[in-house]
Amino acid sequence: MPVVQFNPFASLVQPAFWHELTRLKVDVLRLSDDELTLAGSYSVGRSIRDRETGQDVALGCNLSLGADAFDKTPTVPALSVSARGVFKNFNTIDEFKAADKAALFNTVADEMWTSIIDHKDTSKLNRFLLITFADLKKYQYYYWFAFPAFVAKPSWEIADNWKAAEEHLSADQLTSVFNALHADTKPYFIVKLTDGAAQLHTINQADTLLTGSDSQSIIIGFLDPSASPENPGWPLRNLLAYLLALYPSHTTFLRVLCWRDSEIPSPGKSWKSRFGVVSHPAGNDAASKPTALGWERHPTTNKLSARMADLAPMMDPTRLADQAV
Amino acid sequence: MHAIQQQYWAVRDYLSPVLKESKFKEHGRITPEEFVAAGDFLSYKFPVWTWERGDASKARDYLPTDKQYLVTRGVPCLRRATSLAYTDADEDAERLLNFGDSSDGAADEWVETHAGRKPTVDSAANPGEIDDIPDLDGDQELASAIGNVSISSTTGATVGETPDLDDIPDMEEEGLEEGEDEATAVPKSVTSGAVIDVSQIEVAKGNLLQVRTYDVMITYDKYYQTPRIWLIGYDENRTPLTPSQIFQDVSADHALKTVTIEAFPQSATLQAASVHPCKHASVMKKVIERMNVGVVEEQLAARKKEGKEGKKRWGFGRKSGKDDKNASAGGEEEEIEGMRVDFYLVVFLKFIASIVPTIEVDSTTAF
């Protein structure tokens, strides 16, 4: 059986975030390099039909940071969920380079694992880490994201590849999932199928639902930022780790719904959500902490390295004056 | 100089009165209330658009605090506008819109390009496509060579500002993660199925697709009494675009003339590309007039079909002065209202789509 491959998160930092960081650095943080909490968000995976070739182009699996990332209660758009992150800014490029990145990463991963084992908490499953160095004079921002994910050994496998959700769920059932998500968007949920409808439950109820007699009608669902047909998004990875750690006896077959519809499709169009049955051999030592990985790779070199946003063309007053007419 | 100009605009904007009377059909301008109504309709009909508060210190008091401007994020832009070859066959697609009194011969003109662009364009008919993208490949190679530093050397303004290569530290980390992870999806070179991934596009050099995304904002411009559109772009690696890169997505007739980089009014520091609104009102008037005729005809036809029993109201839009005249003419005519102001932004987006033809701002094709 093929191994389930997850589409990693790709960070998207809005220029407004760098502006806000600049303001914060100059007016509030000054030389402090304490860790702060960030709020990013991700939405359902989107694809666009190319008008000239008729092909569907899947857009990236993005986690974005905006100007309100430092706010305690950021607003998230419809069918998006907020993800909390740890933010650490360094004062010099040398500190940035010399930082013990593995230690920072492990701290976040440990915190995630503890929340799973001790609190059965799903709210930290999509944690991320962002380290930055802001060169305010040059309007250059060095940054590196990490999206920690726990590695399953052996890997999760999928029996019959990912299929369109329509093949397994009726349009009525999909519509009721959509309505429930639209009213209250959750990153992870459990769908309980009934005749012609579907009920949404929180993951905390997995205890009763997975062990119930009608486990065939239970589907694990998550808001999927990936639009690639073969690969579910990164959040599923930690959700599966969560289920494997807490309910190891029920992971031999898990029915998974990758939710990707931001609107009810108009007549003639199909639903974009995907469905698959994943499995993991039961009976391994689930309680021990698995290894975690997830540093973002540089988009052009595909190496593990930090990247830089150069906002001088849009922030430097002299450059702006040059192109003004 | 530019700073002084922006100060002047800010003062002018501050001093100009808020438009009170609705006259959108007469001269294409709308009041803040109508902007909110049209924005509500747009965000209701197309949930990709949402209202934003913006920076509290920059809030406009004539707009509700939680409805300062409209935004949609991640609007895809598959091709560069500069790559849309402009051949003789396209000349028919060009429409000259006249404004003002055509009698005095001094009327302003606005070229609407790509007006009749077909959904599918035969690429064989556009042989110039590749040549028309200046320096893009060169930039790409250089950019990847020095670690994706975005440089803008496509215009003369920034030539000579190539960053010093020594300044950019090599920050690759060794031993942070061991080996390849089999469960991490990597961009595949061969596509299976109809959906292709963005990352595959950048890998394939020969492919013309370079998917950029844009955050699009619509603010209300108090001085011109029209909506105004703002663009912030990202390249396929989600790095912010430079002004010259943004201009590649603007149709050649408008780049650097009507589209400029200016301070975004709802933020203290942010700069964004914007379509200057000085012609918006007159263009909107033309478009609304044209559409209104169609809408009125459609409504008349629909009402005739409904006959006497059909006392259905045509929506909930505010009545214009024209309606009152109609109402005095006869009770039945009261129902013919024409285009409602709620549609203003939907129409506005269609107009904007002609300026930035490859940015898919117009998600409203259902209309």
PDB file of C-alpha atoms in Angstrom, chain B residues 104-331:
ATOM      1  CA  ASP B 104     -16.554  70.168 -27.609  1.00  0.00           C
ATOM      2  CA  GLY B 105     -14.063  67.638 -28.948  1.00  0.00           C
ATOM      3  CA  ALA B 106     -12.000  67.758 -25.758  1.00  0.00           C
ATOM      4  CA  ALA B 107     -13.521  64.692 -24.239  1.00  0.00           C
ATOM      5  CA  ASP B 108     -11.379  62.320 -22.241  1.00  0.00           C
ATOM      6  CA  GLU B 109     -10.881  58.919 -23.637  1.00  0.00           C
ATOM      7  CA  TRP B 110     -10.209  55.640 -21.923  1.00  0.00           C
ATOM      8  CA  VAL B 111      -8.972  52.609 -23.748  1.00  0.00           C
ATOM      9  CA  GLU B 112     -10.586  49.448 -22.596  1.00  0.00           C
ATOM     10  CA  THR B 113      -8.384  46.583 -23.720  1.00  0.00           C
ATOM     11  CA  HIS B 114      -9.094  42.902 -23.925  1.00  0.00           C
ATOM     12  CA  ALA B 115     -12.768  43.742 -23.917  1.00  0.00           C
ATOM     13  CA  GLY B 116     -13.688  40.770 -26.026  1.00  0.00           C
ATOM     14  CA  ARG B 117     -10.940  38.407 -24.990  1.00  0.00           C
ATOM     15  CA  LYS B 118     -12.091  34.862 -25.440  1.00  0.00           C
ATOM     16  CA  PRO B 119     -11.800  32.388 -22.623  1.00  0.00           C
ATOM     17  CA  THR B 120      -9.461  30.348 -24.720  1.00  0.00           C
ATOM     18  CA  VAL B 121      -6.794  31.930 -26.835  1.00  0.00           C
ATOM     19  CA  ASP B 122      -5.024  29.983 -29.507  1.00  0.00           C
ATOM     20  CA  SER B 123      -1.423  30.166 -28.455  1.00  0.00           C
ATOM     21  CA  ALA B 124      -0.274  29.658 -32.026  1.00  0.00           C
ATOM     22  CA  ALA B 125      -1.825  32.978 -32.852  1.00  0.00           C
ATOM     23  CA  ASN B 126       0.282  34.651 -30.218  1.00  0.00           C
ATOM     24  CA  PRO B 127       3.812  33.903 -31.241  1.00  0.00           C
ATOM     25  CA  GLY B 128       5.238  36.803 -29.335  1.00  0.00           C
ATOM     26  CA  GLU B 129       4.305  35.492 -25.942  1.00  0.00           C
ATOM     27  CA  ILE B 130       7.692  34.420 -24.724  1.00  0.00           C
ATOM     28  CA  ASP B 131       9.601  37.351 -26.106  1.00  0.00           C
ATOM     29  CA  ASP B 132       7.282  39.771 -24.452  1.00  0.00           C
ATOM     30  CA  ILE B 133       8.392  38.885 -20.966  1.00  0.00           C
ATOM     31  CA  PRO B 134      11.470  40.974 -20.483  1.00  0.00           C
ATOM     32  CA  ASP B 135      14.347  39.695 -18.393  1.00  0.00           C
ATOM     33  CA  LEU B 136      12.164  37.383 -16.405  1.00  0.00           C
ATOM     34  CA  ASP B 137      14.277  34.294 -16.817  1.00  0.00           C
ATOM     35  CA  GLY B 138      17.440  36.163 -16.107  1.00  0.00           C
ATOM     36  CA  ASP B 139      15.982  37.426 -12.908  1.00  0.00           C
ATOM     37  CA  GLN B 140      14.871  33.991 -11.946  1.00  0.00           C
ATOM     38  CA  GLU B 141      18.265  32.433 -12.316  1.00  0.00           C
ATOM     39  CA  LEU B 142      19.986  35.200 -10.503  1.00  0.00           C
ATOM     40  CA  ALA B 143      17.415  35.106  -7.781  1.00  0.00           C
ATOM     41  CA  SER B 144      17.866  31.444  -7.126  1.00  0.00           C
ATOM     42  CA  ALA B 145      21.610  31.803  -7.295  1.00  0.00           C
ATOM     43  CA  ILE B 146      21.773  34.268  -4.460  1.00  0.00           C
ATOM     44  CA  GLY B 147      19.146  32.679  -2.327  1.00  0.00           C
ATOM     45  CA  ASN B 148      15.917  34.143  -3.555  1.00  0.00           C
ATOM     46  CA  VAL B 149      16.657  37.738  -2.871  1.00  0.00           C
ATOM     47  CA  SER B 150      14.040  39.606  -4.757  1.00  0.00           C
ATOM     48  CA  ILE B 151      15.660  42.146  -6.940  1.00  0.00           C
ATOM     49  CA  SER B 152      14.013  44.390  -9.383  1.00  0.00           C
ATOM     50  CA  SER B 153      16.059  45.085 -12.418  1.00  0.00           C
ATOM     51  CA  THR B 154      13.304  45.182 -14.971  1.00  0.00           C
ATOM     52  CA  THR B 155      13.092  48.942 -14.942  1.00  0.00           C
ATOM     53  CA  GLY B 156      15.766  51.532 -15.079  1.00  0.00           C
ATOM     54  CA  ALA B 157      14.833  52.939 -11.706  1.00  0.00           C
ATOM     55  CA  THR B 158      16.463  50.177  -9.764  1.00  0.00           C
ATOM     56  CA  VAL B 159      19.326  49.209 -12.004  1.00  0.00           C
ATOM     57  CA  GLY B 160      22.580  49.253 -10.114  1.00  0.00           C
ATOM     58  CA  GLU B 161      21.017  48.286  -6.832  1.00  0.00           C
ATOM     59  CA  THR B 162      21.840  44.632  -7.150  1.00  0.00           C
ATOM     60  CA  PRO B 163      22.524  43.508  -3.607  1.00  0.00           C
ATOM     61  CA  ASP B 164      26.074  42.782  -2.626  1.00  0.00           C
ATOM     62  CA  LEU B 165      26.348  39.041  -2.680  1.00  0.00           C
ATOM     63  CA  ASP B 166      28.559  39.007   0.393  1.00  0.00           C
ATOM     64  CA  ASP B 167      25.814  40.622   2.420  1.00  0.00           C
ATOM     65  CA  ILE B 168      23.554  37.664   2.172  1.00  0.00           C
ATOM     66  CA  PRO B 169      24.715  34.999   4.531  1.00  0.00           C
ATOM     67  CA  ASP B 170      24.563  31.385   3.598  1.00  0.00           C
ATOM     68  CA  MET B 171      22.153  30.102   6.141  1.00  0.00           C
ATOM     69  CA  GLU B 172      21.741  26.503   5.249  1.00  0.00           C
ATOM     70  CA  GLU B 173      21.610  24.356   8.343  1.00  0.00           C
ATOM     71  CA  GLU B 174      23.202  20.952   8.469  1.00  0.00           C
ATOM     72  CA  GLY B 175      21.979  18.162  10.618  1.00  0.00           C
ATOM     73  CA  LEU B 176      18.771  19.858  11.672  1.00  0.00           C
ATOM     74  CA  GLU B 177      16.672  17.083  10.297  1.00  0.00           C
ATOM     75  CA  GLU B 178      17.915  13.703   9.275  1.00  0.00           C
ATOM     76  CA  GLY B 179      17.505  12.638   5.710  1.00  0.00           C
ATOM     77  CA  GLU B 180      14.407  12.701   3.610  1.00  0.00           C
ATOM     78  CA  ASP B 181      11.047  12.107   5.163  1.00  0.00           C
ATOM     79  CA  GLU B 182       9.040   9.641   3.152  1.00  0.00           C
ATOM     80  CA  ALA B 183       5.743  11.046   4.348  1.00  0.00           C
ATOM     81  CA  THR B 184       6.432  14.576   3.164  1.00  0.00           C
ATOM     82  CA  ALA B 185       4.989  15.278  -0.218  1.00  0.00           C
ATOM     83  CA  VAL B 186       7.553  16.594  -2.649  1.00  0.00           C
ATOM     84  CA  PRO B 187       6.688  18.282  -5.916  1.00  0.00           C
ATOM     85  CA  LYS B 188       6.553  15.583  -8.545  1.00  0.00           C
ATOM     86  CA  SER B 189       7.780  16.258 -12.031  1.00  0.00           C
ATOM     87  CA  VAL B 190       5.111  14.134 -13.654  1.00  0.00           C
ATOM     88  CA  THR B 191       1.547  15.122 -13.199  1.00  0.00           C
ATOM     89  CA  SER B 192      -1.134  12.576 -12.640  1.00  0.00           C
ATOM     90  CA  GLY B 193      -4.671  13.741 -13.068  1.00  0.00           C
ATOM     91  CA  ALA B 194      -6.036  17.030 -14.198  1.00  0.00           C
ATOM     92  CA  VAL B 195      -4.869  19.171 -11.299  1.00  0.00           C
ATOM     93  CA  ILE B 196      -1.344  20.480 -11.417  1.00  0.00           C
ATOM     94  CA  ASP B 197       0.491  21.915  -8.466  1.00  0.00           C
ATOM     95  CA  VAL B 198       1.871  25.420  -8.308  1.00  0.00           C
ATOM     96  CA  SER B 199       5.281  24.145  -7.344  1.00  0.00           C
ATOM     97  CA  GLN B 200       5.456  22.070 -10.497  1.00  0.00           C
ATOM     98  CA  ILE B 201       4.960  25.165 -12.531  1.00  0.00           C
ATOM     99  CA  GLU B 202       8.019  26.911 -11.239  1.00  0.00           C
ATOM    100  CA  VAL B 203      10.101  23.790 -11.701  1.00  0.00           C
ATOM    101  CA  ALA B 204       9.196  23.506 -15.339  1.00  0.00           C
ATOM    102  CA  LYS B 205      11.053  26.405 -16.867  1.00  0.00           C
ATOM    103  CA  GLY B 206       9.498  26.109 -20.269  1.00  0.00           C
ATOM    104  CA  ASN B 207       6.051  26.526 -18.855  1.00  0.00           C
ATOM    105  CA  LEU B 208       4.667  29.996 -19.214  1.00  0.00           C
ATOM    106  CA  LEU B 209       2.629  29.770 -16.069  1.00  0.00           C
ATOM    107  CA  GLN B 210       4.025  31.620 -13.120  1.00  0.00           C
ATOM    108  CA  VAL B 211       1.383  31.742 -10.508  1.00  0.00           C
ATOM    109  CA  ARG B 212       1.424  34.872  -8.479  1.00  0.00           C
ATOM    110  CA  THR B 213      -1.154  35.736  -5.907  1.00  0.00           C
ATOM    111  CA  TYR B 214      -2.547  39.106  -4.999  1.00  0.00           C
ATOM    112  CA  ASP B 215      -4.251  40.597  -1.988  1.00  0.00           C
ATOM    113  CA  VAL B 216      -6.831  42.986  -3.387  1.00  0.00           C
ATOM    114  CA  MET B 217      -8.337  45.780  -1.323  1.00  0.00           C
ATOM    115  CA  ILE B 218     -11.179  48.153  -2.177  1.00  0.00           C
ATOM    116  CA  THR B 219     -11.350  51.431  -0.285  1.00  0.00           C
ATOM    117  CA  TYR B 220     -13.710  54.354  -0.651  1.00  0.00           C
ATOM    118  CA  ASP B 221     -12.060  57.432  -2.063  1.00  0.00           C
ATOM    119  CA  LYS B 222     -13.745  60.440  -0.537  1.00  0.00           C
ATOM    120  CA  TYR B 223     -12.383  62.968  -2.998  1.00  0.00           C
ATOM    121  CA  TYR B 224     -13.347  61.103  -6.156  1.00  0.00           C
ATOM    122  CA  GLN B 225     -16.414  59.572  -4.493  1.00  0.00           C
ATOM    123  CA  THR B 226     -15.703  56.179  -6.019  1.00  0.00           C
ATOM    124  CA  PRO B 227     -14.240  52.917  -4.820  1.00  0.00           C
ATOM    125  CA  ARG B 228     -10.517  52.562  -5.291  1.00  0.00           C
ATOM    126  CA  ILE B 229      -8.598  49.347  -5.778  1.00  0.00           C
ATOM    127  CA  TRP B 230      -5.270  48.404  -4.167  1.00  0.00           C
ATOM    128  CA  LEU B 231      -2.983  45.482  -4.934  1.00  0.00           C
ATOM    129  CA  ILE B 232      -0.291  43.706  -2.942  1.00  0.00           C
ATOM    130  CA  GLY B 233       1.356  40.877  -4.845  1.00  0.00           C
ATOM    131  CA  TYR B 234       3.361  37.770  -4.055  1.00  0.00           C
ATOM    132  CA  ASP B 235       5.418  35.659  -6.416  1.00  0.00           C
ATOM    133  CA  GLU B 236       5.176  31.884  -6.698  1.00  0.00           C
ATOM    134  CA  ASN B 237       7.485  31.563  -3.675  1.00  0.00           C
ATOM    135  CA  ARG B 238       5.237  33.887  -1.683  1.00  0.00           C
ATOM    136  CA  THR B 239       7.808  36.671  -1.657  1.00  0.00           C
ATOM    137  CA  PRO B 240       6.308  40.168  -1.929  1.00  0.00           C
ATOM    138  CA  LEU B 241       6.491  41.587  -5.437  1.00  0.00           C
ATOM    139  CA  THR B 242       8.375  44.734  -6.277  1.00  0.00           C
ATOM    140  CA  PRO B 243       6.588  47.608  -8.026  1.00  0.00           C
ATOM    141  CA  SER B 244       8.102  46.757 -11.411  1.00  0.00           C
ATOM    142  CA  GLN B 245       6.968  43.162 -11.033  1.00  0.00           C
ATOM    143  CA  ILE B 246       3.459  44.304 -10.215  1.00  0.00           C
ATOM    144  CA  PHE B 247       3.390  46.444 -13.349  1.00  0.00           C
ATOM    145  CA  GLN B 248       3.913  43.275 -15.400  1.00  0.00           C
ATOM    146  CA  ASP B 249       0.404  42.310 -14.386  1.00  0.00           C
ATOM    147  CA  VAL B 250      -1.120  45.572 -15.488  1.00  0.00           C
ATOM    148  CA  SER B 251      -2.197  45.945 -19.057  1.00  0.00           C
ATOM    149  CA  ALA B 252       0.331  47.997 -20.970  1.00  0.00           C
ATOM    150  CA  ASP B 253      -2.058  50.862 -21.564  1.00  0.00           C
ATOM    151  CA  HIS B 254      -2.440  51.506 -17.874  1.00  0.00           C
ATOM    152  CA  ALA B 255       0.885  50.551 -16.287  1.00  0.00           C
ATOM    153  CA  LEU B 256       2.692  53.577 -14.875  1.00  0.00           C
ATOM    154  CA  LYS B 257      -0.041  55.866 -16.136  1.00  0.00           C
ATOM    155  CA  THR B 258      -2.997  55.044 -13.974  1.00  0.00           C
ATOM    156  CA  VAL B 259      -1.449  52.432 -11.728  1.00  0.00           C
ATOM    157  CA  THR B 260       1.024  53.738  -9.192  1.00  0.00           C
ATOM    158  CA  ILE B 261       2.483  52.726  -5.844  1.00  0.00           C
ATOM    159  CA  GLU B 262       1.031  54.800  -3.055  1.00  0.00           C
ATOM    160  CA  ALA B 263       0.487  54.745   0.675  1.00  0.00           C
ATOM    161  CA  PHE B 264      -2.444  52.542   1.558  1.00  0.00           C
ATOM    162  CA  PRO B 265      -4.856  54.887   3.332  1.00  0.00           C
ATOM    163  CA  GLN B 266      -6.033  52.436   5.991  1.00  0.00           C
ATOM    164  CA  SER B 267      -2.564  51.672   7.290  1.00  0.00           C
ATOM    165  CA  ALA B 268       0.082  53.879   8.821  1.00  0.00           C
ATOM    166  CA  THR B 269       2.965  52.560   6.760  1.00  0.00           C
ATOM    167  CA  LEU B 270       1.860  50.114   4.098  1.00  0.00           C
ATOM    168  CA  GLN B 271       2.461  50.848   0.422  1.00  0.00           C
ATOM    169  CA  ALA B 272       0.412  49.233  -2.293  1.00  0.00           C
ATOM    170  CA  ALA B 273      -0.191  49.502  -6.012  1.00  0.00           C
ATOM    171  CA  SER B 274      -3.344  51.374  -6.815  1.00  0.00           C
ATOM    172  CA  VAL B 275      -5.417  52.255  -9.833  1.00  0.00           C
ATOM    173  CA  HIS B 276      -5.874  55.985  -9.760  1.00  0.00           C
ATOM    174  CA  PRO B 277      -9.580  56.734  -9.417  1.00  0.00           C
ATOM    175  CA  CYS B 278      -9.780  59.966 -11.424  1.00  0.00           C
ATOM    176  CA  LYS B 279     -11.536  58.230 -14.317  1.00  0.00           C
ATOM    177  CA  HIS B 280     -13.529  55.710 -12.319  1.00  0.00           C
ATOM    178  CA  ALA B 281     -16.705  57.766 -12.050  1.00  0.00           C
ATOM    179  CA  SER B 282     -16.999  58.454 -15.763  1.00  0.00           C
ATOM    180  CA  VAL B 283     -16.170  54.892 -16.748  1.00  0.00           C
ATOM    181  CA  MET B 284     -18.614  53.537 -14.222  1.00  0.00           C
ATOM    182  CA  LYS B 285     -21.270  55.895 -15.520  1.00  0.00           C
ATOM    183  CA  LYS B 286     -20.785  54.552 -19.033  1.00  0.00           C
ATOM    184  CA  VAL B 287     -20.856  50.949 -17.927  1.00  0.00           C
ATOM    185  CA  ILE B 288     -23.835  51.444 -15.642  1.00  0.00           C
ATOM    186  CA  GLU B 289     -25.768  53.218 -18.378  1.00  0.00           C
ATOM    187  CA  ARG B 290     -25.127  50.363 -20.743  1.00  0.00           C
ATOM    188  CA  MET B 291     -26.030  47.709 -18.206  1.00  0.00           C
ATOM    189  CA  ASN B 292     -29.010  49.628 -16.907  1.00  0.00           C
ATOM    190  CA  VAL B 293     -30.682  49.532 -20.286  1.00  0.00           C
ATOM    191  CA  GLY B 294     -30.304  45.781 -20.319  1.00  0.00           C
ATOM    192  CA  VAL B 295     -31.514  45.396 -16.762  1.00  0.00           C
ATOM    193  CA  VAL B 296     -34.563  47.582 -17.338  1.00  0.00           C
ATOM    194  CA  GLU B 297     -35.465  45.655 -20.470  1.00  0.00           C
ATOM    195  CA  GLU B 298     -35.050  42.393 -18.639  1.00  0.00           C
ATOM    196  CA  GLN B 299     -37.207  43.571 -15.788  1.00  0.00           C
ATOM    197  CA  LEU B 300     -39.888  44.851 -18.156  1.00  0.00           C
ATOM    198  CA  ALA B 301     -39.938  41.543 -19.978  1.00  0.00           C
ATOM    199  CA  ALA B 302     -40.042  39.587 -16.757  1.00  0.00           C
ATOM    200  CA  ARG B 303     -42.825  41.740 -15.434  1.00  0.00           C
ATOM    201  CA  LYS B 304     -44.908  41.354 -18.571  1.00  0.00           C
ATOM    202  CA  LYS B 305     -44.532  37.626 -18.284  1.00  0.00           C
ATOM    203  CA  GLU B 306     -45.632  37.696 -14.710  1.00  0.00           C
ATOM    204  CA  GLY B 307     -48.679  39.667 -15.703  1.00  0.00           C
ATOM    205  CA  LYS B 308     -51.010  41.235 -13.211  1.00  0.00           C
ATOM    206  CA  GLU B 309     -50.512  38.716 -10.467  1.00  0.00           C
ATOM    207  CA  GLY B 310     -46.803  39.430 -10.239  1.00  0.00           C
ATOM    208  CA  LYS B 311     -46.537  42.088  -7.605  1.00  0.00           C
ATOM    209  CA  LYS B 312     -43.024  40.969  -6.811  1.00  0.00           C
ATOM    210  CA  ARG B 313     -40.633  43.683  -5.702  1.00  0.00           C
ATOM    211  CA  TRP B 314     -37.400  43.908  -7.606  1.00  0.00           C
ATOM    212  CA  GLY B 315     -35.008  43.771  -4.732  1.00  0.00           C
ATOM    213  CA  PHE B 316     -34.538  46.173  -1.915  1.00  0.00           C
ATOM    214  CA  GLY B 317     -32.306  48.815  -3.402  1.00  0.00           C
ATOM    215  CA  ARG B 318     -32.913  52.433  -2.696  1.00  0.00           C
ATOM    216  CA  LYS B 319     -35.090  54.207  -5.157  1.00  0.00           C
ATOM    217  CA  SER B 320     -33.526  56.788  -7.368  1.00  0.00           C
ATOM    218  CA  GLY B 321     -35.159  59.977  -8.546  1.00  0.00           C
ATOM    219  CA  LYS B 322     -36.015  58.289 -11.796  1.00  0.00           C
ATOM    220  CA  ASP B 323     -38.273  55.913  -9.948  1.00  0.00           C
ATOM    221  CA  ASP B 324     -40.259  58.745  -8.459  1.00  0.00           C
ATOM    222  CA  LYS B 325     -40.880  60.130 -11.904  1.00  0.00           C
ATOM    223  CA  ASN B 326     -41.938  56.731 -13.080  1.00  0.00           C
ATOM    224  CA  ALA B 327     -44.144  56.344 -10.067  1.00  0.00           C
ATOM    225  CA  SER B 328     -46.044  59.511 -10.890  1.00  0.00           C
ATOM    226  CA  ALA B 329     -46.419  58.334 -14.469  1.00  0.00           C
ATOM    227  CA  GLY B 330     -48.213  55.224 -13.464  1.00  0.00           C
ATOM    228  CA  GLY B 331     -48.474  52.724 -10.675  1.00  0.00           C
TER     229      GLY B 331
END
